[in-house]
């Protein structure tokens, strides 16, 4: 009956650990396709998650809870992944590609729990307050979106979609009228405009989400003790006039500094050295925190002589001013010399370049993940339309219109009808 | 004592009365004049895109319109013949008198149905229940249920240039007192506008000058119960407005009640007056006008495309400016009509009024336009009025089942801002809602509702058997090389598929996969099955959507929910939910502007109240 839904249930990434919940009849099958054989019910087990093409996404803890004795009353799987944005996004995308599986709508887990009798009314009272806040937030967000650049962009696309739909619908519903173009050339033109619109939409939509702009990009410096992390942090920070607020913890905890550079906010984190074995309890805590910081990093600057724990790390050759370390070994992006300002500037250059790929462009539009998803759906529908059958073109245009209508909160049909009757002189 | 009294004898009323009687309800059809039953007050055509679909759906319930259309048809045309069957619309032009005669004959032959002449002056109420209908002469018809199908007669006012008349059609009365009563009961009401063109004397038209549009030669019919077309087929003709016509009309804008502010109500965008077309599309220098004969032995001609409320002298000048109409005489000038309608959000999926138990509404009173839309609502209101009065199960159609379901869902959830007309674009499941498969889609529901005649049931059995045989024959497995040998151009990938599955590929025809499958089968049944096969992948994709829709339809919301008390809803959401009073969570989700979080809040509150 119901389809299977998923959502991050542990708050928004980045975080040390992100818990993704999958609920519904296809939950177990989906987890099995991503992570292989499932552990016993209610037992956590480490699995390597892979996407459909076999690419490794993450190594994660999997827990299975057979329905109906679960939070939602359905079969439920929890994936405890590493909490970096990229990891979470990759796992989410792999889930969304599974048949019968989709991203949950806001409040949908709660709704299923209610329907399946998994929440009693006393609990529901408490949830109502939460929902109220959520609804209010959503409403405010919607108002912002309506006034904002997101809606401007989506509205622009919707106008184009409505115009294209109007042409097709005029051919379908008003073919008898002399105001309606009927030739094959018109159909070909509509088809190519659908394609161009989809490409334009994807180009904007595939830019990263906007929230990094607000928090700042997390740059984490990590490596073994005495690899030159603190020195580099100082060099990176001291050469910038605009230090916002250096926050120091204990020397053995991590140190953070906010820096504004080129109009972009960064949070630089120096971590405790990753000593393998330590008997010192406080140092052990420091190491754990460092490992968390590595997972949370948007950009990891790796200072060790062993390969980095993340493939996307910037691997530096540190202390190149020391004797015996003049050569740049294979795999390293840059060498850093304490006595060479240019080498430090080079590090900033690589950081800024990596950040640019993470950040929306300056003229970019601040899409929320949900909006992004709908726009993507619209674009893919437009690309899926076959060339000649205008009925099927109309069907894909309808799917695309419906997706954008949900972002804008308008009626997909009425918008098209407005375009139809505004453009053609129809009716007798 | 009646079970159901239907007020109004137009397309909605006649269909409602016949439907209620077919379900066994003791039914009265109340109308000013029994000879006016089944009158086509505007164009002499039935069907078209979306509309033809509805006619076939009504027919699947053994309704009147399809069969009467065949009895009166003098011109058949399948619209969009070159496109997919999902958007092919059957349309006929019917002889006005023969159509009405066919309707009247079917009503006369219908058991359980009495025809009563008179004016319905008021509803007799017992608390918030209807108990009867009071006639103009004081007589009271006691009844359990009432169907209001008053068309444009409710507070109807006619406009033509500077002229004003009271009435729903020219030369007829208007139901003024009933309109006053409904307003006084606090029902949400508003005004709509529609119009009609001048009628011409066909003997004064120079037909030789004009292009002809012939009737389709292949012998399809509106209803499968019609064995053959009974009447000879005649052609229509096409003329055009000229620059002179446009100049005449533009010079008279100040005399059109549309532009002087006399008519304030909204008219339909897809059925604009000629003066509206010329004002809004000033860049167009000519519009097509179809000249449609109103009957075999009736000289009246309906110029389709010339709806107007301009004064008579302007109408005469404008007609004379068109090719072939230089000497044409106007028999009855065109006019506009403004009338009362109920905000259909006051109704539920049965077309029953929430505020007045036992009262059902159908047709223009619900803010729709068109014969077919009216007939469709009449059918549903009649079936459900009978259900209410005789304690039978209601008939509620959803959007996935039919155009009827789409129309009623749109009306009761979104309301109307202009007269509502069916368009195939309104149906999200358009690929599966075809005119040719209406019986397959709705036959089971109609049979369960007990409204099919023995002949129709026998016809349904035959179809079901043929369909099963065909599907079985198309289950035969064929390989890609089998197809190549049969002459199909497809990729040689060694695939093995059933004939049915192969048919979804471009360029694969029945001859390639199962040339004998159609033996002893009805051609229509075969065409329907082939079309099912062709669009199967799309229909499967939509099936998932439909399953989700139907799951949320199971979650019932009370009609007494106080939406204003639900924390977190915006005022706009509260207004829309309170007006529409959605019956289920799925219905609530379809109301414009209702977000997923708002739905959760509604559900939570509903559960709390129920506990």
mmCIF file of N, CA and C in Angstrom, chain A residues 1 3 102 105-108 111 114-115 121 124-125 127-128 131-132 135-136 138-139 169 171-179 182 386 389-392 394-396 398-399 409-411 413-414 416-418 421-428, chain B residues 49 77 79-80 83-84 86-87 213 240 269-272 277 280-281 284 287-288 290 304-305 421 423-426 428 430-431 534-535 538 541-542 545 548 551-552 555 567-568 570 585 592 595-601 603-604 607-608 611:
data_model
loop_
_atom_site.group_PDB
_atom_site.id
_atom_site.type_symbol
_atom_site.label_atom_id
_atom_site.label_comp_id
_atom_site.label_asym_id
_atom_site.label_seq_id
_atom_site.Cartn_x
_atom_site.Cartn_y
_atom_site.Cartn_z
ATOM 1 N N UNK A 1 0.843 -1.197 0.000
ATOM 2 C CA UNK A 1 0.000 0.000 0.000
ATOM 3 C C UNK A 1 0.876 1.244 0.000
ATOM 4 N N UNK A 3 4.214 3.693 0.141
ATOM 5 C CA UNK A 3 5.563 3.625 -0.380
ATOM 6 C C UNK A 3 6.538 3.812 0.777
ATOM 7 N N UNK A 102 11.222 7.174 -1.581
ATOM 8 C CA UNK A 102 11.331 8.609 -1.830
ATOM 9 C C UNK A 102 11.617 9.336 -0.530
ATOM 10 N N UNK A 105 8.091 13.630 3.184
ATOM 11 C CA UNK A 105 7.630 15.010 3.300
ATOM 12 C C UNK A 105 7.749 15.420 4.767
ATOM 13 N N UNK A 106 7.798 16.725 5.017
ATOM 14 C CA UNK A 106 7.900 17.146 6.418
ATOM 15 C C UNK A 106 6.761 16.548 7.238
ATOM 16 N N UNK A 107 7.081 16.002 8.392
ATOM 17 C CA UNK A 107 6.047 15.481 9.287
ATOM 18 C C UNK A 107 5.507 14.124 8.902
ATOM 19 N N UNK A 108 6.051 13.521 7.851
ATOM 20 C CA UNK A 108 5.455 12.285 7.361
ATOM 21 C C UNK A 108 5.732 11.090 8.274
ATOM 22 N N UNK A 111 3.253 11.303 10.903
ATOM 23 C CA UNK A 111 1.922 10.986 10.421
ATOM 24 C C UNK A 111 1.740 9.461 10.360
ATOM 25 N N UNK A 114 1.311 8.025 13.802
ATOM 26 C CA UNK A 114 -0.051 8.265 14.278
ATOM 27 C C UNK A 114 -1.038 7.282 13.662
ATOM 28 N N UNK A 115 -0.933 7.128 12.346
ATOM 29 C CA UNK A 115 -1.888 6.276 11.639
ATOM 30 C C UNK A 115 -1.765 4.839 12.086
ATOM 31 N N UNK A 121 -2.178 9.735 22.360
ATOM 32 C CA UNK A 121 -2.584 11.135 22.245
ATOM 33 C C UNK A 121 -1.798 12.059 23.143
ATOM 34 N N UNK A 124 1.092 12.834 21.326
ATOM 35 C CA UNK A 124 0.700 13.653 20.196
ATOM 36 C C UNK A 124 0.527 15.114 20.597
ATOM 37 N N UNK A 125 0.021 15.337 21.813
ATOM 38 C CA UNK A 125 -0.103 16.711 22.309
ATOM 39 C C UNK A 125 1.239 17.423 22.245
ATOM 40 N N UNK A 127 3.764 16.594 20.457
ATOM 41 C CA UNK A 127 4.209 16.724 19.070
ATOM 42 C C UNK A 127 3.511 17.884 18.367
ATOM 43 N N UNK A 128 2.278 18.137 18.796
ATOM 44 C CA UNK A 128 1.517 19.203 18.149
ATOM 45 C C UNK A 128 2.242 20.535 18.256
ATOM 46 N N UNK A 131 5.016 20.483 15.885
ATOM 47 C CA UNK A 131 4.523 20.634 14.533
ATOM 48 C C UNK A 131 4.116 22.064 14.259
ATOM 49 N N UNK A 132 3.526 22.667 15.274
ATOM 50 C CA UNK A 132 3.103 24.050 15.106
ATOM 51 C C UNK A 132 4.310 24.899 14.744
ATOM 52 N N UNK A 135 5.326 24.046 11.231
ATOM 53 C CA UNK A 135 4.425 24.602 10.235
ATOM 54 C C UNK A 135 4.690 26.090 10.079
ATOM 55 N N UNK A 136 4.851 26.746 11.216
ATOM 56 C CA UNK A 136 5.075 28.179 11.202
ATOM 57 C C UNK A 136 6.382 28.481 10.472
ATOM 58 N N UNK A 138 7.803 26.618 8.275
ATOM 59 C CA UNK A 138 7.631 26.329 6.863
ATOM 60 C C UNK A 138 6.897 27.474 6.157
ATOM 61 N N UNK A 139 5.916 28.007 6.892
ATOM 62 C CA UNK A 139 5.121 29.081 6.311
ATOM 63 C C UNK A 139 5.992 30.305 6.086
ATOM 64 N N UNK A 169 -1.217 21.856 -25.141
ATOM 65 C CA UNK A 169 -2.609 21.631 -24.748
ATOM 66 C C UNK A 169 -3.562 22.239 -25.773
ATOM 67 N N UNK A 171 -2.988 22.317 -28.894
ATOM 68 C CA UNK A 171 -3.029 21.341 -29.995
ATOM 69 C C UNK A 171 -3.912 20.157 -29.630
ATOM 70 N N UNK A 172 -3.931 19.801 -28.351
ATOM 71 C CA UNK A 172 -4.713 18.637 -27.934
ATOM 72 C C UNK A 172 -6.189 18.973 -27.764
ATOM 73 N N UNK A 173 -6.468 20.046 -27.025
ATOM 74 C CA UNK A 173 -7.861 20.317 -26.662
ATOM 75 C C UNK A 173 -8.567 21.243 -27.649
ATOM 76 N N UNK A 174 -7.793 21.981 -28.443
ATOM 77 C CA UNK A 174 -8.428 22.963 -29.336
ATOM 78 C C UNK A 174 -7.895 22.845 -30.756
ATOM 79 N N UNK A 175 -7.686 21.600 -31.186
ATOM 80 C CA UNK A 175 -7.075 21.384 -32.495
ATOM 81 C C UNK A 175 -7.930 21.943 -33.624
ATOM 82 N N UNK A 176 -9.225 22.092 -33.368
ATOM 83 C CA UNK A 176 -10.134 22.553 -34.416
ATOM 84 C C UNK A 176 -10.028 24.056 -34.674
ATOM 85 N N UNK A 177 -9.378 24.750 -33.758
ATOM 86 C CA UNK A 177 -9.401 26.208 -33.851
ATOM 87 C C UNK A 177 -8.302 26.704 -34.772
ATOM 88 N N UNK A 178 -8.628 27.759 -35.528
ATOM 89 C CA UNK A 178 -7.634 28.208 -36.496
ATOM 90 C C UNK A 178 -6.515 29.009 -35.847
ATOM 91 N N UNK A 179 -6.637 29.316 -34.569
ATOM 92 C CA UNK A 179 -5.591 30.090 -33.896
ATOM 93 C C UNK A 179 -4.432 29.198 -33.441
ATOM 94 N N UNK A 182 -0.379 23.823 -35.824
ATOM 95 C CA UNK A 182 -0.497 22.374 -35.766
ATOM 96 C C UNK A 182 0.652 21.638 -36.429
ATOM 97 N N UNK A 386 9.428 11.840 -24.899
ATOM 98 C CA UNK A 386 9.784 11.343 -26.227
ATOM 99 C C UNK A 386 9.450 12.396 -27.278
ATOM 100 N N UNK A 389 5.269 11.970 -29.982
ATOM 101 C CA UNK A 389 3.904 11.851 -29.480
ATOM 102 C C UNK A 389 3.582 13.034 -28.571
ATOM 103 N N UNK A 390 2.759 13.952 -29.047
ATOM 104 C CA UNK A 390 2.540 15.169 -28.263
ATOM 105 C C UNK A 390 1.763 14.870 -26.990
ATOM 106 N N UNK A 391 1.053 13.754 -26.974
ATOM 107 C CA UNK A 391 0.335 13.376 -25.762
ATOM 108 C C UNK A 391 1.332 13.039 -24.653
ATOM 109 N N UNK A 392 2.405 12.351 -25.018
ATOM 110 C CA UNK A 392 3.413 12.006 -24.021
ATOM 111 C C UNK A 392 4.251 13.226 -23.648
ATOM 112 N N UNK A 394 3.006 16.156 -23.466
ATOM 113 C CA UNK A 394 2.100 16.856 -22.550
ATOM 114 C C UNK A 394 2.162 16.232 -21.164
ATOM 115 N N UNK A 395 2.275 14.905 -21.126
ATOM 116 C CA UNK A 395 2.317 14.201 -19.851
ATOM 117 C C UNK A 395 3.572 14.596 -19.062
ATOM 118 N N UNK A 396 4.717 14.645 -19.734
ATOM 119 C CA UNK A 396 5.950 15.015 -19.035
ATOM 120 C C UNK A 396 5.907 16.490 -18.624
ATOM 121 N N UNK A 398 3.279 18.022 -17.784
ATOM 122 C CA UNK A 398 2.393 18.063 -16.621
ATOM 123 C C UNK A 398 3.166 17.705 -15.352
ATOM 124 N N UNK A 399 3.984 16.644 -15.436
ATOM 125 C CA UNK A 399 4.775 16.236 -14.274
ATOM 126 C C UNK A 399 5.699 17.387 -13.856
ATOM 127 N N UNK A 409 3.488 26.820 -4.629
ATOM 128 C CA UNK A 409 2.184 26.786 -3.962
ATOM 129 C C UNK A 409 1.063 27.307 -4.851
ATOM 130 N N UNK A 410 1.131 27.007 -6.143
ATOM 131 C CA UNK A 410 0.064 27.428 -7.052
ATOM 132 C C UNK A 410 -0.551 26.194 -7.695
ATOM 133 N N UNK A 411 -1.600 26.389 -8.478
ATOM 134 C CA UNK A 411 -2.220 25.266 -9.172
ATOM 135 C C UNK A 411 -1.567 25.079 -10.532
ATOM 136 N N UNK A 413 -2.598 23.336 -13.035
ATOM 137 C CA UNK A 413 -3.548 23.394 -14.145
ATOM 138 C C UNK A 413 -3.948 24.835 -14.450
ATOM 139 N N UNK A 414 -4.266 25.594 -13.395
ATOM 140 C CA UNK A 414 -4.718 26.973 -13.615
ATOM 141 C C UNK A 414 -3.618 27.813 -14.270
ATOM 142 N N UNK A 416 -1.371 26.845 -16.301
ATOM 143 C CA UNK A 416 -1.325 26.517 -17.721
ATOM 144 C C UNK A 416 -2.525 27.130 -18.444
ATOM 145 N N UNK A 417 -3.709 27.045 -17.822
ATOM 146 C CA UNK A 417 -4.908 27.588 -18.478
ATOM 147 C C UNK A 417 -4.786 29.094 -18.680
ATOM 148 N N UNK A 418 -4.192 29.777 -17.695
ATOM 149 C CA UNK A 418 -3.980 31.226 -17.849
ATOM 150 C C UNK A 418 -3.140 31.495 -19.098
ATOM 151 N N UNK A 421 -5.272 30.607 -22.376
ATOM 152 C CA UNK A 421 -6.302 31.544 -22.819
ATOM 153 C C UNK A 421 -5.754 32.949 -23.002
ATOM 154 N N UNK A 422 -4.582 33.220 -22.410
ATOM 155 C CA UNK A 422 -3.961 34.517 -22.617
ATOM 156 C C UNK A 422 -3.313 34.592 -23.988
ATOM 157 N N UNK A 423 -2.908 33.444 -24.501
ATOM 158 C CA UNK A 423 -2.078 33.405 -25.685
ATOM 159 C C UNK A 423 -2.874 33.131 -26.953
ATOM 160 N N UNK A 424 -3.850 32.231 -26.805
ATOM 161 C CA UNK A 424 -4.627 31.853 -27.978
ATOM 162 C C UNK A 424 -6.050 32.374 -27.856
ATOM 163 N N UNK A 425 -6.602 32.724 -29.002
ATOM 164 C CA UNK A 425 -8.001 33.114 -29.014
ATOM 165 C C UNK A 425 -8.805 31.855 -29.288
ATOM 166 N N UNK A 426 -9.346 31.279 -28.231
ATOM 167 C CA UNK A 426 -9.977 29.973 -28.326
ATOM 168 C C UNK A 426 -11.436 30.043 -27.934
ATOM 169 N N UNK A 427 -12.196 29.048 -28.384
ATOM 170 C CA UNK A 427 -13.574 28.929 -27.941
ATOM 171 C C UNK A 427 -14.523 29.607 -28.888
ATOM 172 N N UNK A 428 -15.725 29.023 -28.915
ATOM 173 C CA UNK A 428 -16.714 29.519 -29.853
ATOM 174 C C UNK A 428 -17.932 30.008 -29.101
ATOM 175 N N UNK B 49 -13.815 17.373 -26.916
ATOM 176 C CA UNK B 49 -12.732 16.912 -26.055
ATOM 177 C C UNK B 49 -13.088 17.077 -24.590
ATOM 178 N N UNK B 77 -18.318 13.726 -35.760
ATOM 179 C CA UNK B 77 -16.924 14.106 -35.984
ATOM 180 C C UNK B 77 -16.081 13.649 -34.796
ATOM 181 N N UNK B 79 -12.913 14.224 -32.973
ATOM 182 C CA UNK B 79 -11.861 15.231 -32.914
ATOM 183 C C UNK B 79 -10.524 14.564 -32.600
ATOM 184 N N UNK B 80 -9.428 15.162 -33.078
ATOM 185 C CA UNK B 80 -8.074 14.652 -32.829
ATOM 186 C C UNK B 80 -7.868 13.242 -33.341
ATOM 187 N N UNK B 83 -4.391 11.866 -33.385
ATOM 188 C CA UNK B 83 -3.587 11.794 -32.156
ATOM 189 C C UNK B 83 -4.002 10.582 -31.321
ATOM 190 N N UNK B 84 -3.344 10.381 -30.197
ATOM 191 C CA UNK B 84 -3.643 9.234 -29.325
ATOM 192 C C UNK B 84 -5.104 9.213 -28.918
ATOM 193 N N UNK B 86 -6.409 8.814 -26.205
ATOM 194 C CA UNK B 86 -6.704 9.472 -24.925
ATOM 195 C C UNK B 86 -7.271 10.867 -25.157
ATOM 196 N N UNK B 87 -6.879 11.513 -26.249
ATOM 197 C CA UNK B 87 -7.401 12.857 -26.500
ATOM 198 C C UNK B 87 -8.308 12.900 -27.724
ATOM 199 N N UNK B 213 -17.815 21.152 -44.323
ATOM 200 C CA UNK B 213 -17.149 20.188 -43.462
ATOM 201 C C UNK B 213 -18.061 18.973 -43.362
ATOM 202 N N UNK B 240 -16.072 33.107 -42.177
ATOM 203 C CA UNK B 240 -15.110 33.813 -41.329
ATOM 204 C C UNK B 240 -15.574 35.240 -41.092
ATOM 205 N N UNK B 269 -13.774 31.777 -20.116
ATOM 206 C CA UNK B 269 -12.706 32.222 -21.004
ATOM 207 C C UNK B 269 -12.696 31.440 -22.317
ATOM 208 N N UNK B 270 -13.167 30.174 -22.234
ATOM 209 C CA UNK B 270 -13.075 29.321 -23.421
ATOM 210 C C UNK B 270 -14.339 29.402 -24.251
ATOM 211 N N UNK B 271 -15.238 30.296 -23.892
ATOM 212 C CA UNK B 271 -16.444 30.450 -24.680
ATOM 213 C C UNK B 271 -16.750 31.938 -24.716
ATOM 214 N N UNK B 272 -15.787 32.735 -25.219
ATOM 215 C CA UNK B 272 -15.933 34.190 -25.123
ATOM 216 C C UNK B 272 -16.928 34.729 -26.145
ATOM 217 N N UNK B 277 -13.558 38.589 -27.900
ATOM 218 C CA UNK B 277 -12.429 38.110 -28.705
ATOM 219 C C UNK B 277 -11.783 39.270 -29.449
ATOM 220 N N UNK B 280 -9.904 41.581 -26.913
ATOM 221 C CA UNK B 280 -8.707 41.013 -26.292
ATOM 222 C C UNK B 280 -7.646 40.627 -27.321
ATOM 223 N N UNK B 281 -8.065 40.221 -28.491
ATOM 224 C CA UNK B 281 -7.092 39.810 -29.503
ATOM 225 C C UNK B 281 -7.207 40.728 -30.714
ATOM 226 N N UNK B 284 -5.738 39.907 -34.258
ATOM 227 C CA UNK B 284 -6.279 38.908 -35.192
ATOM 228 C C UNK B 284 -7.263 39.615 -36.126
ATOM 229 N N UNK B 287 -11.824 35.491 -37.586
ATOM 230 C CA UNK B 287 -12.126 34.303 -36.764
ATOM 231 C C UNK B 287 -13.043 33.380 -37.546
ATOM 232 N N UNK B 288 -12.775 32.041 -37.353
ATOM 233 C CA UNK B 288 -13.607 31.040 -38.019
ATOM 234 C C UNK B 288 -14.999 30.983 -37.386
ATOM 235 N N UNK B 290 -18.374 28.417 -37.525
ATOM 236 C CA UNK B 290 -18.981 27.191 -38.051
ATOM 237 C C UNK B 290 -20.489 27.390 -38.147
ATOM 238 N N UNK B 304 -21.667 29.020 -34.871
ATOM 239 C CA UNK B 304 -20.826 28.734 -33.720
ATOM 240 C C UNK B 304 -19.600 29.634 -33.729
ATOM 241 N N UNK B 305 -19.437 30.444 -32.698
ATOM 242 C CA UNK B 305 -18.323 31.384 -32.634
ATOM 243 C C UNK B 305 -18.801 32.822 -32.563
ATOM 244 N N UNK B 421 -15.575 24.328 -17.289
ATOM 245 C CA UNK B 421 -15.757 23.462 -18.428
ATOM 246 C C UNK B 421 -14.704 22.369 -18.382
ATOM 247 N N UNK B 423 -11.805 20.061 -19.605
ATOM 248 C CA UNK B 423 -10.724 20.058 -20.581
ATOM 249 C C UNK B 423 -9.896 18.825 -20.250
ATOM 250 N N UNK B 424 -9.337 18.180 -21.247
ATOM 251 C CA UNK B 424 -8.573 16.967 -20.917
ATOM 252 C C UNK B 424 -7.367 17.325 -20.062
ATOM 253 N N UNK B 425 -6.898 18.576 -20.160
ATOM 254 C CA UNK B 425 -5.733 18.987 -19.378
ATOM 255 C C UNK B 425 -6.012 18.965 -17.877
ATOM 256 N N UNK B 426 -7.278 18.933 -17.479
ATOM 257 C CA UNK B 426 -7.577 18.911 -16.051
ATOM 258 C C UNK B 426 -7.342 17.536 -15.434
ATOM 259 N N UNK B 428 -5.188 14.496 -14.490
ATOM 260 C CA UNK B 428 -3.791 14.081 -14.402
ATOM 261 C C UNK B 428 -3.603 12.658 -14.876
ATOM 262 N N UNK B 430 -4.908 11.444 -17.613
ATOM 263 C CA UNK B 430 -5.466 11.534 -18.950
ATOM 264 C C UNK B 430 -5.151 10.322 -19.824
ATOM 265 N N UNK B 431 -3.924 9.767 -19.662
ATOM 266 C CA UNK B 431 -3.543 8.670 -20.542
ATOM 267 C C UNK B 431 -4.423 7.448 -20.330
ATOM 268 N N UNK B 534 -0.166 0.136 -25.719
ATOM 269 C CA UNK B 534 0.755 1.179 -26.168
ATOM 270 C C UNK B 534 1.184 2.090 -25.024
ATOM 271 N N UNK B 535 0.236 2.470 -24.172
ATOM 272 C CA UNK B 535 0.543 3.434 -23.113
ATOM 273 C C UNK B 535 0.801 2.760 -21.769
ATOM 274 N N UNK B 538 3.386 4.178 -19.184
ATOM 275 C CA UNK B 538 2.995 5.436 -18.529
ATOM 276 C C UNK B 538 1.899 5.205 -17.508
ATOM 277 N N UNK B 541 3.381 3.825 -14.385
ATOM 278 C CA UNK B 541 4.012 4.854 -13.560
ATOM 279 C C UNK B 541 2.950 5.608 -12.751
ATOM 280 N N UNK B 542 1.826 5.880 -13.421
ATOM 281 C CA UNK B 542 0.769 6.611 -12.724
ATOM 282 C C UNK B 542 0.078 5.751 -11.675
ATOM 283 N N UNK B 545 1.177 6.493 -8.232
ATOM 284 C CA UNK B 545 0.577 7.738 -7.756
ATOM 285 C C UNK B 545 -0.861 7.477 -7.296
ATOM 286 N N UNK B 548 -1.112 5.721 -3.931
ATOM 287 C CA UNK B 548 -0.899 6.614 -2.803
ATOM 288 C C UNK B 548 -2.148 7.458 -2.542
ATOM 289 N N UNK B 551 -4.726 5.439 -0.769
ATOM 290 C CA UNK B 551 -4.408 5.163 0.635
ATOM 291 C C UNK B 551 -4.839 6.340 1.509
ATOM 292 N N UNK B 552 -4.491 7.545 1.083
ATOM 293 C CA UNK B 552 -4.863 8.717 1.870
ATOM 294 C C UNK B 552 -6.367 8.982 1.827
ATOM 295 N N UNK B 555 -8.324 7.969 4.988
ATOM 296 C CA UNK B 555 -8.292 8.734 6.234
ATOM 297 C C UNK B 555 -9.383 9.795 6.195
ATOM 298 N N UNK B 567 -3.646 24.699 15.521
ATOM 299 C CA UNK B 567 -2.469 25.559 15.633
ATOM 300 C C UNK B 567 -1.598 25.461 14.391
ATOM 301 N N UNK B 568 -1.071 26.601 13.976
ATOM 302 C CA UNK B 568 -0.074 26.594 12.914
ATOM 303 C C UNK B 568 -0.605 26.822 11.508
ATOM 304 N N UNK B 570 -2.212 28.906 8.462
ATOM 305 C CA UNK B 570 -2.357 30.318 8.110
ATOM 306 C C UNK B 570 -3.835 30.627 7.855
ATOM 307 N N UNK B 585 -8.190 13.026 4.099
ATOM 308 C CA UNK B 585 -6.892 13.691 4.130
ATOM 309 C C UNK B 585 -6.370 13.901 2.705
ATOM 310 N N UNK B 592 -5.465 23.769 -2.976
ATOM 311 C CA UNK B 592 -4.345 24.644 -3.294
ATOM 312 C C UNK B 592 -3.740 25.262 -2.035
ATOM 313 N N UNK B 595 0.127 22.768 2.741
ATOM 314 C CA UNK B 595 1.466 22.171 2.761
ATOM 315 C C UNK B 595 1.446 20.834 3.503
ATOM 316 N N UNK B 596 2.473 20.005 3.294
ATOM 317 C CA UNK B 596 2.547 18.732 4.021
ATOM 318 C C UNK B 596 2.512 18.920 5.545
ATOM 319 N N UNK B 597 3.203 19.944 6.056
ATOM 320 C CA UNK B 597 3.208 20.153 7.500
ATOM 321 C C UNK B 597 1.799 20.523 7.984
ATOM 322 N N UNK B 598 1.101 21.308 7.190
ATOM 323 C CA UNK B 598 -0.269 21.676 7.548
ATOM 324 C C UNK B 598 -1.149 20.429 7.608
ATOM 325 N N UNK B 599 -0.915 19.504 6.692
ATOM 326 C CA UNK B 599 -1.691 18.252 6.683
ATOM 327 C C UNK B 599 -1.471 17.472 7.970
ATOM 328 N N UNK B 600 -0.210 17.407 8.405
ATOM 329 C CA UNK B 600 0.076 16.706 9.651
ATOM 330 C C UNK B 600 -0.655 17.366 10.816
ATOM 331 N N UNK B 601 -0.642 18.686 10.815
ATOM 332 C CA UNK B 601 -1.323 19.416 11.884
ATOM 333 C C UNK B 601 -2.825 19.114 11.863
ATOM 334 N N UNK B 603 -4.257 16.397 10.655
ATOM 335 C CA UNK B 603 -4.461 15.007 11.062
ATOM 336 C C UNK B 603 -4.379 14.864 12.590
ATOM 337 N N UNK B 604 -3.354 15.488 13.154
ATOM 338 C CA UNK B 604 -3.176 15.424 14.612
ATOM 339 C C UNK B 604 -4.409 15.956 15.327
ATOM 340 N N UNK B 607 -7.419 13.649 15.037
ATOM 341 C CA UNK B 607 -7.317 12.491 15.942
ATOM 342 C C UNK B 607 -7.639 12.892 17.375
ATOM 343 N N UNK B 608 -7.155 14.063 17.740
ATOM 344 C CA UNK B 608 -7.356 14.525 19.115
ATOM 345 C C UNK B 608 -8.845 14.738 19.371
ATOM 346 N N UNK B 611 -10.823 11.534 19.753
ATOM 347 C CA UNK B 611 -10.552 10.715 20.947
ATOM 348 C C UNK B 611 -11.461 11.099 22.114
#
